[in-house]
Amino acid sequence: MRKVLVSLLLTLVVFFAFANYLGYDATGKKGGTLILPTLSGPRTCNDTVSKETSSSDVIAMFMSWGGTLIERSAIDGKFYPALAEKWDGPRLTKDGGMEIIWYLRKGVKWSDGEPFDADDVVFTLNEIYTNPDIPSSFKDVIRSTNGYLPKATKINDYTVRMYYPEPFRLALRYLGGMYIFPKHKAESWVKNKKFAEFWTVDAINKKEIVGLGPFIPVEYVPDQYVRFVANPNYWKKTKDGTQLPFLKEVVYKIISSQDAQKLAFEKGEVDIYSQRGTEFRGTEFNYFKENEKKFNITVLAYGPAYGTQFITFNWNNKDEAKREWFRNVHFRKAVAYAMDKKKMIDTLFNGLAVEQWSPVSMASPYYNDKVTVKYPYDLNKARAELKLGGFSWDKNGKLIDSKGRPVKFIIETNAGNTVREGMGNIITAALKQLGMDITFVPGDFNTLINRMLNVGDWDAIIIGLTGSDEPQGGRNVWAIDGSLHFWNLSPKVADWVDPNAYWLPDFEKEIDKIFAENVRILDDNVVKDYWAKFQKLASENLPLIYTVNPLRLFAWRNTIKNVKITMLGGTTWNLDWLWKEQ
Amino acid sequence: MIKYIARRLIIMLPELWIITIIVFALIQLSPGTFLDQYKLDPSISQETLKAMEKELGLDKPAIVQYFYWLGKVVRGDFGYSFYYRRPVASLIGERLLGTFVLSLYSFVLSWIIGVVLGIVSALKKYTLTDKILTVVAFSGLALPGFFLALVLLYMAARTGWFPIGGMYSPETSRLDVWNAFKDIFWRMQLPAFTLTFGGFAGLMRYMRGSLLDVLNEDYVEFARAKGMPERVVIYKHALRNAINPLITMFGYSLSGLLSGAVITETIFSWPGLGRLTYQALLQKDYYVVMASTVIGTVLLVLGNLVGDILLAAVDPRIRYE
């Protein structure tokens, strides 16, 4: 202990000693069942295997909300103590590495009554999430710049040290939010090398699931519902001594069609409609808004959402002419000016969306409106950009490049996504007005992704990515060797890219550097400068041309209390202190 | 007869084997793999994808994967679902009941209604009754199942007479057996109606046509001419002959019992095999698709066999020796 304290190299020392945690100040009544709709049931209850929200929503019930070392408030975006009463760091160590010391809350029990202590935390990090035999996407996010994984050591039963050989800014966020596995249940599965089969959905009915979170799944009827009961050993209490959660039960009702979900909400069979927001349709929003009183519900648009939708061009196209156009920044700027975002918002989202200009989500503290270059819809400016880029028009009004070749290419998107198809039509119509010869083709999603990443025979694609408030989450997209750097995949990543024709402009190198370096900085103000530069470069050079970003739409029954909608959170971010009027 | 059945059952094995090869090849030839759905997630690295590929055996050649699967099936193991990390057999087992109950119920209903109304329609041909029944039958054939299902759901929401989909509610498990049965039976009515309405219409038209054909035959005229009561003519002679083509159809439609109703199951949130298979197909969860194809094929072959046996039982002209 002493040694650790001495080995401080002071850059940033944060010492948190909150008396309270999220939910400490909450008031409410015990009892009640919250019924949430979901489109499909869980595939697994094992976080390392889970890849989709239908599973991760179920897992979060017993592993999140107070089941992690620290918790983030959706109100102020700050981290609050949870299983860790307080923590030191992240701070640099003498050897150039970085450490965080967690001081665990004493007396916390797993839902089966076993005590929770440092062994569980050390086991989870060292033997599950950093185990080379257990693939998980969490392993990818906790890897530092040079690929190091953290190591945990037990200092005593209630103190854990986590260490990286190099500074890594995101360590606090990710390690603090890490789901903790019960060593007494999971250890034998890790040893037998069968961890992928630990906690399949069978485990729910066998009552094998044990957690630190507020609700434990106890019953699963395939394609029908998952029932959770309040964790009898949940550690959180309000300041007047009431044990949380307030709710007695939570039920995930699996309703596989959205129309049926809507009717079920209207009829009162579910309490919250589309807690994720993005699935909610603008037409439904108006319908519910008009009937707020009649159905006794609250309907709210808030946002924008984290995700992005954009058009991107293949800089490594096999056709040399297309390669030249797509690499020409004036061409991309012309496309940006030709994008009628207002029309997209009105026709595709019923007005419930905002224009997007930056790769950083507007909900992020790193979003910087001042540095972001914007391209309001203006076909004359688009024509001017095309002229600057060496393009001209033949006597029929068709756009030709400096070598006289007519500009002709295909825009694709995945069929069935009506929003993207609508965007495609709007963009295509505008580009045709500029004299481009464009075919717009919606196609099968899997085929599209395969051709985009593995084959390379595409011109332009309209697609989207999920996002978060932390720009570093897009590393695979923006790093030069990133596997999702689709517009200009590195020949190291994709064998279809011709190394001789590969071209790397300076702004790409600079962005790559930003992604590599920002995570080594622990001072948030410096990090903000990094992300400002990133937004400036990305919006000046437009490798991805963003479209619009929908607002998040929320609707819940008025009987559900303590709902606090913010930019960062939805209806259930404070599930452990929601309550229901009986 | 027993020899015939045994022969048919033995032929089934190579049939099934060839079908599994074809299905496996088709899945392999269709673009993309199970891992594609993860490729566009910025948080999943190349290494993780490679590790998953290796873990699931997707890095091996298709032939190796096929024989690995076949070897397991021979030992009674239907393989492992990539998506659920569970044996396929238990996944299918969980949903078998839901699909079977719903399909069987609407199967029986549509056959009874279809055959009875078909007979009525044929006997009262060109009357008002026949015309009304014909309109009903054509609406049943023309109305898309998903549309009918949505209309019914909307009605349920407006009137509150029926729940919005689902076979079990979270309350079902707390009820006693009789009340649980009533609850499930009640929940089954709307999806069953959707399936029945689409199903009986075709049968009714077949029955009508077939009976009308027979009623025009010389031997029916002869029976009438010699003064046989009309009741005996129709039910003893005409109907027995008219039913033959329907028995063949009966055999075929048995195969739909476990796979029939993807759309209806989805709209009414009914826990069925159709939905499981459909999702598996989209996600390229190979072994789930393989298993349900095998089940479907077995049912098709068995259904045909049952149809043939029934045909022999009712028609003395047919003998399988």
XYZ file of N, CA, C and O in Angstrom, chain B residues 95-219:
500
model
N -39.634 -24.693 -28.673
C -40.640 -24.024 -29.501
C -41.588 -24.989 -30.182
O -42.572 -24.568 -30.775
N -41.271 -26.275 -30.077
C -42.079 -27.276 -30.757
C -43.533 -27.208 -30.301
O -44.454 -27.212 -31.104
N -43.729 -27.117 -29.011
C -45.084 -27.171 -28.462
C -45.930 -26.015 -28.983
O -47.039 -26.226 -29.469
N -45.391 -24.807 -28.908
C -46.148 -23.633 -29.320
C -46.617 -23.754 -30.757
O -47.800 -23.563 -31.075
N -45.676 -24.111 -31.636
C -46.008 -24.244 -33.042
C -47.016 -25.367 -33.262
O -47.982 -25.236 -34.001
N -46.791 -26.488 -32.572
C -47.625 -27.663 -32.795
C -49.067 -27.404 -32.364
O -50.007 -27.706 -33.096
N -49.237 -26.818 -31.189
C -50.579 -26.547 -30.673
C -51.345 -25.645 -31.634
O -52.476 -25.940 -32.025
N -50.691 -24.549 -32.044
C -51.357 -23.588 -32.920
C -51.676 -24.208 -34.281
O -52.791 -24.103 -34.790
N -50.670 -24.894 -34.859
C -50.870 -25.452 -36.199
C -51.939 -26.535 -36.173
O -52.791 -26.582 -37.046
N -51.870 -27.406 -35.183
C -52.808 -28.517 -35.145
C -54.236 -27.989 -35.013
O -55.146 -28.430 -35.712
N -54.394 -27.021 -34.137
C -55.721 -26.457 -33.907
C -56.278 -25.846 -35.195
O -57.396 -26.131 -35.603
N -55.462 -25.031 -35.864
C -56.002 -24.401 -37.067
C -56.083 -25.404 -38.218
O -56.940 -25.277 -39.095
N -55.223 -26.431 -38.182
C -55.273 -27.488 -39.193
C -56.618 -28.219 -39.104
O -57.339 -28.363 -40.093
N -56.975 -28.645 -37.898
C -58.236 -29.370 -37.699
C -59.412 -28.473 -38.079
O -60.294 -28.876 -38.840
N -59.356 -27.228 -37.591
C -60.445 -26.307 -37.896
C -60.603 -26.107 -39.398
O -61.706 -26.202 -39.938
N -59.466 -25.845 -40.077
C -59.626 -25.524 -41.493
C -60.073 -26.755 -42.278
O -60.809 -26.611 -43.252
N -59.666 -27.958 -41.848
C -60.138 -29.144 -42.574
C -61.615 -29.372 -42.352
O -62.355 -29.637 -43.302
N -62.059 -29.260 -41.123
C -63.487 -29.480 -40.859
C -64.317 -28.433 -41.610
O -65.217 -28.755 -42.394
N -63.957 -27.157 -41.401
C -64.732 -26.101 -42.044
C -64.650 -26.208 -43.560
O -65.660 -26.122 -44.268
N -63.429 -26.432 -44.063
C -63.223 -26.487 -45.512
C -64.030 -27.601 -46.152
O -64.742 -27.382 -47.139
N -63.966 -28.808 -45.586
C -64.642 -29.951 -46.194
C -66.157 -29.778 -46.088
O -66.882 -29.934 -47.082
N -66.639 -29.407 -44.910
C -68.090 -29.279 -44.727
C -68.654 -28.192 -45.649
O -69.610 -28.427 -46.396
N -68.022 -27.007 -45.636
C -68.532 -25.927 -46.488
C -68.388 -26.267 -47.964
O -69.227 -25.876 -48.779
N -67.340 -27.008 -48.308
C -67.147 -27.428 -49.699
C -68.299 -28.308 -50.147
O -68.834 -28.159 -51.253
N -68.696 -29.235 -49.289
C -69.823 -30.129 -49.625
C -71.108 -29.321 -49.765
O -71.833 -29.448 -50.762
N -71.341 -28.438 -48.774
C -72.554 -27.608 -48.825
C -72.587 -26.819 -50.123
O -73.581 -26.774 -50.848
N -71.448 -26.215 -50.424
C -71.336 -25.372 -51.604
C -71.617 -26.162 -52.879
O -72.281 -25.677 -53.790
N -71.114 -27.398 -52.937
C -71.302 -28.219 -54.140
C -72.749 -28.658 -54.266
O -73.325 -28.627 -55.353
N -73.349 -29.052 -53.149
C -74.723 -29.550 -53.215
C -75.711 -28.439 -53.537
O -76.747 -28.682 -54.139
N -75.360 -27.203 -53.117
C -76.266 -26.082 -53.384
C -75.715 -25.215 -54.503
O -75.787 -23.992 -54.430
N -75.139 -25.844 -55.503
C -74.429 -25.033 -56.480
C -75.347 -24.022 -57.167
O -76.510 -24.316 -57.432
N -74.762 -22.869 -57.395
C -75.403 -21.728 -58.066
C -76.543 -21.124 -57.255
O -77.276 -20.275 -57.763
N -76.747 -21.529 -56.016
C -77.747 -20.846 -55.190
C -77.073 -19.679 -54.474
O -75.854 -19.496 -54.565
N -77.856 -18.943 -53.708
C -77.317 -17.803 -52.975
C -76.278 -18.272 -51.950
O -75.210 -17.661 -51.798
N -76.558 -19.377 -51.247
C -75.623 -19.925 -50.264
C -74.265 -20.167 -50.916
O -73.214 -19.789 -50.394
N -74.303 -20.824 -52.074
C -73.061 -21.130 -52.781
C -72.307 -19.859 -53.116
O -71.098 -19.773 -52.943
N -73.085 -18.848 -53.564
C -72.416 -17.611 -53.959
C -71.765 -16.931 -52.759
O -70.632 -16.442 -52.847
N -72.492 -16.902 -51.641
C -71.913 -16.280 -50.444
C -70.648 -17.031 -50.028
O -69.599 -16.434 -49.763
N -70.740 -18.360 -50.008
C -69.570 -19.158 -49.606
C -68.396 -18.930 -50.552
O -67.244 -18.873 -50.130
N -68.717 -18.783 -51.831
C -67.649 -18.547 -52.805
C -66.955 -17.218 -52.529
O -65.725 -17.125 -52.561
N -67.752 -16.204 -52.223
C -67.158 -14.893 -51.908
C -66.245 -15.024 -50.685
O -65.101 -14.543 -50.679
N -66.735 -15.725 -49.649
C -65.925 -15.916 -48.439
C -64.619 -16.629 -48.798
O -63.518 -16.226 -48.394
N -64.729 -17.694 -49.591
C -63.546 -18.472 -49.935
C -62.551 -17.634 -50.716
O -61.344 -17.652 -50.434
N -63.050 -16.863 -51.668
C -62.114 -16.051 -52.455
C -61.475 -14.960 -51.609
O -60.315 -14.629 -51.802
N -62.237 -14.406 -50.664
C -61.591 -13.410 -49.781
C -60.479 -14.087 -48.986
O -59.414 -13.522 -48.780
N -60.753 -15.289 -48.516
C -59.736 -16.018 -47.752
C -58.489 -16.246 -48.570
O -57.364 -16.131 -48.076
N -58.668 -16.577 -49.852
C -57.508 -16.825 -50.712
C -56.779 -15.530 -51.039
O -55.570 -15.497 -51.153
N -57.564 -14.456 -51.184
C -56.961 -13.216 -51.674
C -56.338 -12.379 -50.569
O -55.346 -11.697 -50.778
N -56.909 -12.448 -49.374
C -56.462 -11.569 -48.296
C -55.099 -12.020 -47.785
O -54.947 -13.147 -47.336
N -54.082 -11.139 -47.820
C -52.771 -11.562 -47.305
C -52.849 -11.805 -45.794
O -53.506 -11.056 -45.072
N -52.200 -12.873 -45.360
C -52.252 -13.255 -43.947
C -51.809 -12.145 -43.019
O -52.421 -11.895 -41.988
N -50.730 -11.433 -43.403
C -50.203 -10.421 -42.491
C -51.205 -9.286 -42.297
O -51.362 -8.734 -41.225
N -51.956 -9.006 -43.385
C -52.926 -7.915 -43.310
C -54.071 -8.292 -42.378
O -54.447 -7.529 -41.482
N -54.586 -9.500 -42.579
C -55.659 -9.981 -41.712
C -55.195 -9.958 -40.256
O -55.919 -9.517 -39.355
N -53.959 -10.413 -40.035
C -53.428 -10.467 -38.678
C -53.388 -9.068 -38.065
O -53.781 -8.878 -36.910
N -52.942 -8.096 -38.843
C -52.863 -6.732 -38.305
C -54.247 -6.169 -38.003
O -54.458 -5.502 -36.991
N -55.197 -6.466 -38.901
C -56.562 -5.994 -38.660
C -57.103 -6.609 -37.365
O -57.699 -5.924 -36.526
N -56.851 -7.901 -37.193
C -57.333 -8.562 -35.976
C -56.682 -7.959 -34.730
O -57.338 -7.756 -33.709
N -55.370 -7.684 -34.834
C -54.667 -7.079 -33.692
C -55.270 -5.729 -33.344
O -55.486 -5.398 -32.178
N -55.539 -4.965 -34.395
C -56.105 -3.635 -34.191
C -57.457 -3.752 -33.493
O -57.756 -3.046 -32.542
N -58.246 -4.714 -33.973
C -59.552 -4.948 -33.359
C -59.380 -5.325 -31.879
O -60.085 -4.822 -31.007
N -58.401 -6.185 -31.612
C -58.169 -6.610 -30.236
C -57.819 -5.418 -29.352
O -58.299 -5.299 -28.220
N -57.006 -4.512 -29.896
C -56.605 -3.350 -29.107
C -57.776 -2.416 -28.860
O -57.936 -1.878 -27.764
N -58.619 -2.253 -29.886
C -59.752 -1.341 -29.754
C -60.802 -1.874 -28.782
O -61.328 -1.153 -27.951
N -61.141 -3.167 -28.942
C -62.244 -3.710 -28.145
C -61.781 -4.234 -26.793
O -62.564 -4.282 -25.854
N -60.532 -4.670 -26.719
C -60.058 -5.258 -25.472
C -60.546 -6.675 -25.256
O -60.411 -7.234 -24.176
N -61.120 -7.311 -26.294
C -61.631 -8.673 -26.134
C -60.518 -9.708 -26.102
O -60.642 -10.756 -25.493
N -59.442 -9.396 -26.816
C -58.339 -10.356 -26.888
C -57.049 -9.670 -26.473
O -56.918 -8.462 -26.639
N -56.096 -10.426 -25.948
C -54.786 -9.829 -25.638
C -54.001 -9.549 -26.921
O -54.296 -10.136 -27.967
N -53.003 -8.670 -26.820
C -52.176 -8.335 -27.989
C -51.077 -9.387 -28.114
O -49.962 -9.186 -27.666
N -51.414 -10.498 -28.704
C -50.379 -11.473 -29.012
C -49.788 -12.189 -27.825
O -50.081 -11.903 -26.659
N -48.936 -13.164 -28.132
C -48.298 -13.949 -27.090
C -49.088 -15.194 -26.765
O -50.304 -15.231 -26.902
N -48.370 -16.245 -26.351
C -49.038 -17.494 -25.989
C -49.188 -17.575 -24.473
O -50.200 -18.003 -23.955
N -48.141 -17.144 -23.785
C -48.193 -17.100 -22.331
C -48.042 -15.647 -21.919
O -47.334 -14.894 -22.549
N -48.681 -15.278 -20.837
C -48.380 -13.978 -20.273
C -47.603 -14.243 -18.996
O -47.594 -15.365 -18.498
N -46.948 -13.225 -18.471
C -46.210 -13.438 -17.221
C -47.124 -13.943 -16.105
O -46.652 -14.524 -15.143
N -48.427 -13.737 -16.259
C -49.346 -14.216 -15.215
C -49.669 -15.691 -15.393
O -50.083 -16.349 -14.444
N -49.521 -16.205 -16.627
C -49.956 -17.578 -16.899
C -49.351 -18.574 -15.916
O -50.012 -19.475 -15.429
N -48.055 -18.379 -15.627
C -47.373 -19.377 -14.814
C -47.901 -19.394 -13.379
O -47.631 -20.323 -12.631
N -48.671 -18.367 -13.014
C -49.184 -18.353 -11.638
C -50.579 -18.948 -11.553
O -51.146 -19.074 -10.479
N -51.184 -19.260 -12.719
C -52.554 -19.773 -12.724
C -52.532 -21.284 -12.508
O -51.523 -21.947 -12.730
N -53.699 -21.843 -12.098
C -53.778 -23.300 -12.013
C -53.957 -23.849 -13.420
O -54.199 -23.098 -14.369
N -53.899 -25.155 -13.547
C -53.842 -25.771 -14.871
C -55.043 -25.377 -15.735
O -54.897 -24.993 -16.879
N -56.245 -25.457 -15.152
C -57.452 -25.181 -15.930
C -57.477 -23.733 -16.417
O -57.717 -23.458 -17.590
N -57.151 -22.795 -15.526
C -57.173 -21.395 -15.918
C -56.045 -21.064 -16.891
O -56.220 -20.246 -17.785
N -54.903 -21.722 -16.718
C -53.798 -21.520 -17.652
C -54.207 -22.011 -19.033
O -53.955 -21.365 -20.043
N -54.886 -23.163 -19.063
C -55.351 -23.693 -20.339
C -56.320 -22.718 -21.003
O -56.203 -22.414 -22.184
N -57.258 -22.197 -20.198
C -58.233 -21.246 -20.748
C -57.515 -20.006 -21.300
O -57.852 -19.500 -22.361
N -56.527 -19.540 -20.531
C -55.760 -18.355 -20.933
C -55.078 -18.580 -22.287
O -55.197 -17.773 -23.205
N -54.395 -19.718 -22.400
C -53.672 -20.007 -23.646
C -54.655 -20.207 -24.794
O -54.446 -19.719 -25.908
N -55.761 -20.915 -24.507
C -56.758 -21.162 -25.547
C -57.298 -19.831 -26.083
O -57.440 -19.642 -27.280
N -57.565 -18.924 -25.194
C -58.073 -17.608 -25.554
C -57.060 -16.868 -26.427
O -57.396 -16.256 -27.428
N -55.786 -16.928 -26.013
C -54.725 -16.254 -26.758
C -54.510 -16.853 -28.144
O -53.966 -16.215 -29.037
N -54.926 -18.120 -28.303
C -54.682 -18.823 -29.560
C -55.692 -18.431 -30.635
O -55.452 -18.642 -31.822
N -56.806 -17.860 -30.235
C -57.902 -17.682 -31.194
C -57.540 -16.778 -32.379
O -57.817 -17.124 -33.518
N -56.932 -15.646 -32.128
C -56.652 -14.728 -33.244
C -55.634 -15.308 -34.226
O -55.898 -15.312 -35.433
N -54.465 -15.787 -33.759
C -53.554 -16.399 -34.743
C -54.186 -17.601 -35.432
O -54.007 -17.784 -36.646
N -54.954 -18.395 -34.706
C -55.569 -19.568 -35.330
C -56.578 -19.133 -36.374
O -56.663 -19.718 -37.454
N -57.319 -18.079 -36.079
C -58.290 -17.587 -37.062
C -57.560 -17.153 -38.339
O -57.987 -17.461 -39.447
N -56.446 -16.429 -38.161
C -55.678 -15.976 -39.327
C -55.265 -17.153 -40.201
O -55.418 -17.142 -41.419
N -54.727 -18.191 -39.540
C -54.252 -19.349 -40.300
C -55.412 -20.104 -40.929
O -55.359 -20.527 -42.081
N -56.488 -20.264 -40.166
C -57.634 -21.033 -40.654
C -58.282 -20.350 -41.841
O -58.626 -20.975 -42.828
N -58.435 -19.044 -41.744
C -59.110 -18.309 -42.810
C -58.359 -18.464 -44.129
O -58.969 -18.581 -45.182
N -57.025 -18.449 -44.037
C -56.251 -18.657 -45.264
C -56.308 -20.108 -45.712
O -56.220 -20.405 -46.896
N -56.443 -21.033 -44.762
C -56.327 -22.455 -45.080
C -57.603 -23.088 -45.587
O -57.579 -23.859 -46.551
N -58.738 -22.762 -44.984
C -59.946 -23.517 -45.341
C -60.452 -23.158 -46.723
O -61.064 -23.969 -47.400
N -60.167 -21.904 -47.150
C -60.729 -21.435 -48.408
C -60.314 -22.335 -49.573
O -61.154 -22.778 -50.363
N -59.009 -22.642 -49.626
C -58.522 -23.490 -50.711
C -59.170 -24.861 -50.657
O -59.637 -25.392 -51.668
N -59.210 -25.422 -49.452
C -59.777 -26.753 -49.282
C -61.236 -26.798 -49.715
O -61.692 -27.735 -50.363
N -61.941 -25.738 -49.352
C -63.357 -25.687 -49.682
C -63.572 -25.701 -51.194
O -64.423 -26.416 -51.713
N -62.748 -24.931 -51.889
C -62.896 -24.908 -53.353
C -62.537 -26.265 -53.954
O -63.177 -26.726 -54.893
N -61.505 -26.906 -53.406
C -61.126 -28.238 -53.896
C -62.265 -29.218 -53.696
O -62.628 -29.982 -54.584
N -62.803 -29.189 -52.459
C -63.877 -30.125 -52.115
C -65.069 -29.915 -53.032
O -65.655 -30.864 -53.553
N -65.403 -28.655 -53.238
C -66.564 -28.338 -54.077
C -66.356 -28.866 -55.495
O -67.203 -29.572 -56.041
N -65.188 -28.539 -56.049
C -64.908 -28.934 -57.424
C -64.919 -30.446 -57.580
O -65.523 -31.003 -58.501
N -64.250 -31.097 -56.642
C -64.111 -32.538 -56.721
C -65.477 -33.215 -56.621
O -65.794 -34.141 -57.368
N -66.296 -32.743 -55.705
C -67.616 -33.355 -55.519
C -68.495 -33.098 -56.746
O -69.210 -33.993 -57.200
N -68.408 -31.900 -57.302
C -69.208 -31.596 -58.491
C -68.816 -32.503 -59.661
O -69.677 -32.980 -60.395
N -67.521 -32.736 -59.797
C -67.053 -33.642 -60.854
C -67.704 -35.008 -60.699
O -68.222 -35.581 -61.650
N -67.616 -35.519 -59.469
C -68.122 -36.866 -59.224
C -69.639 -36.925 -59.448
O -70.154 -37.883 -60.008
N -70.323 -35.851 -59.007
C -71.779 -35.858 -59.134
C -72.229 -35.903 -60.592
O -73.353 -36.303 -60.885
N -71.344 -35.506 -61.489
C -71.691 -35.566 -62.907
C -71.368 -36.901 -63.552
O -71.636 -37.115 -64.713
N -70.734 -37.800 -62.789
C -70.328 -39.096 -63.364
C -71.554 -39.954 -63.663
O -72.604 -39.827 -63.020
N -71.361 -40.876 -64.600
C -72.476 -41.749 -65.020
C -73.001 -42.607 -63.875
O -74.195 -42.793 -63.717
N -72.063 -43.136 -63.050
C -72.537 -44.069 -62.028
C -73.411 -43.380 -60.980
O -74.284 -44.007 -60.390
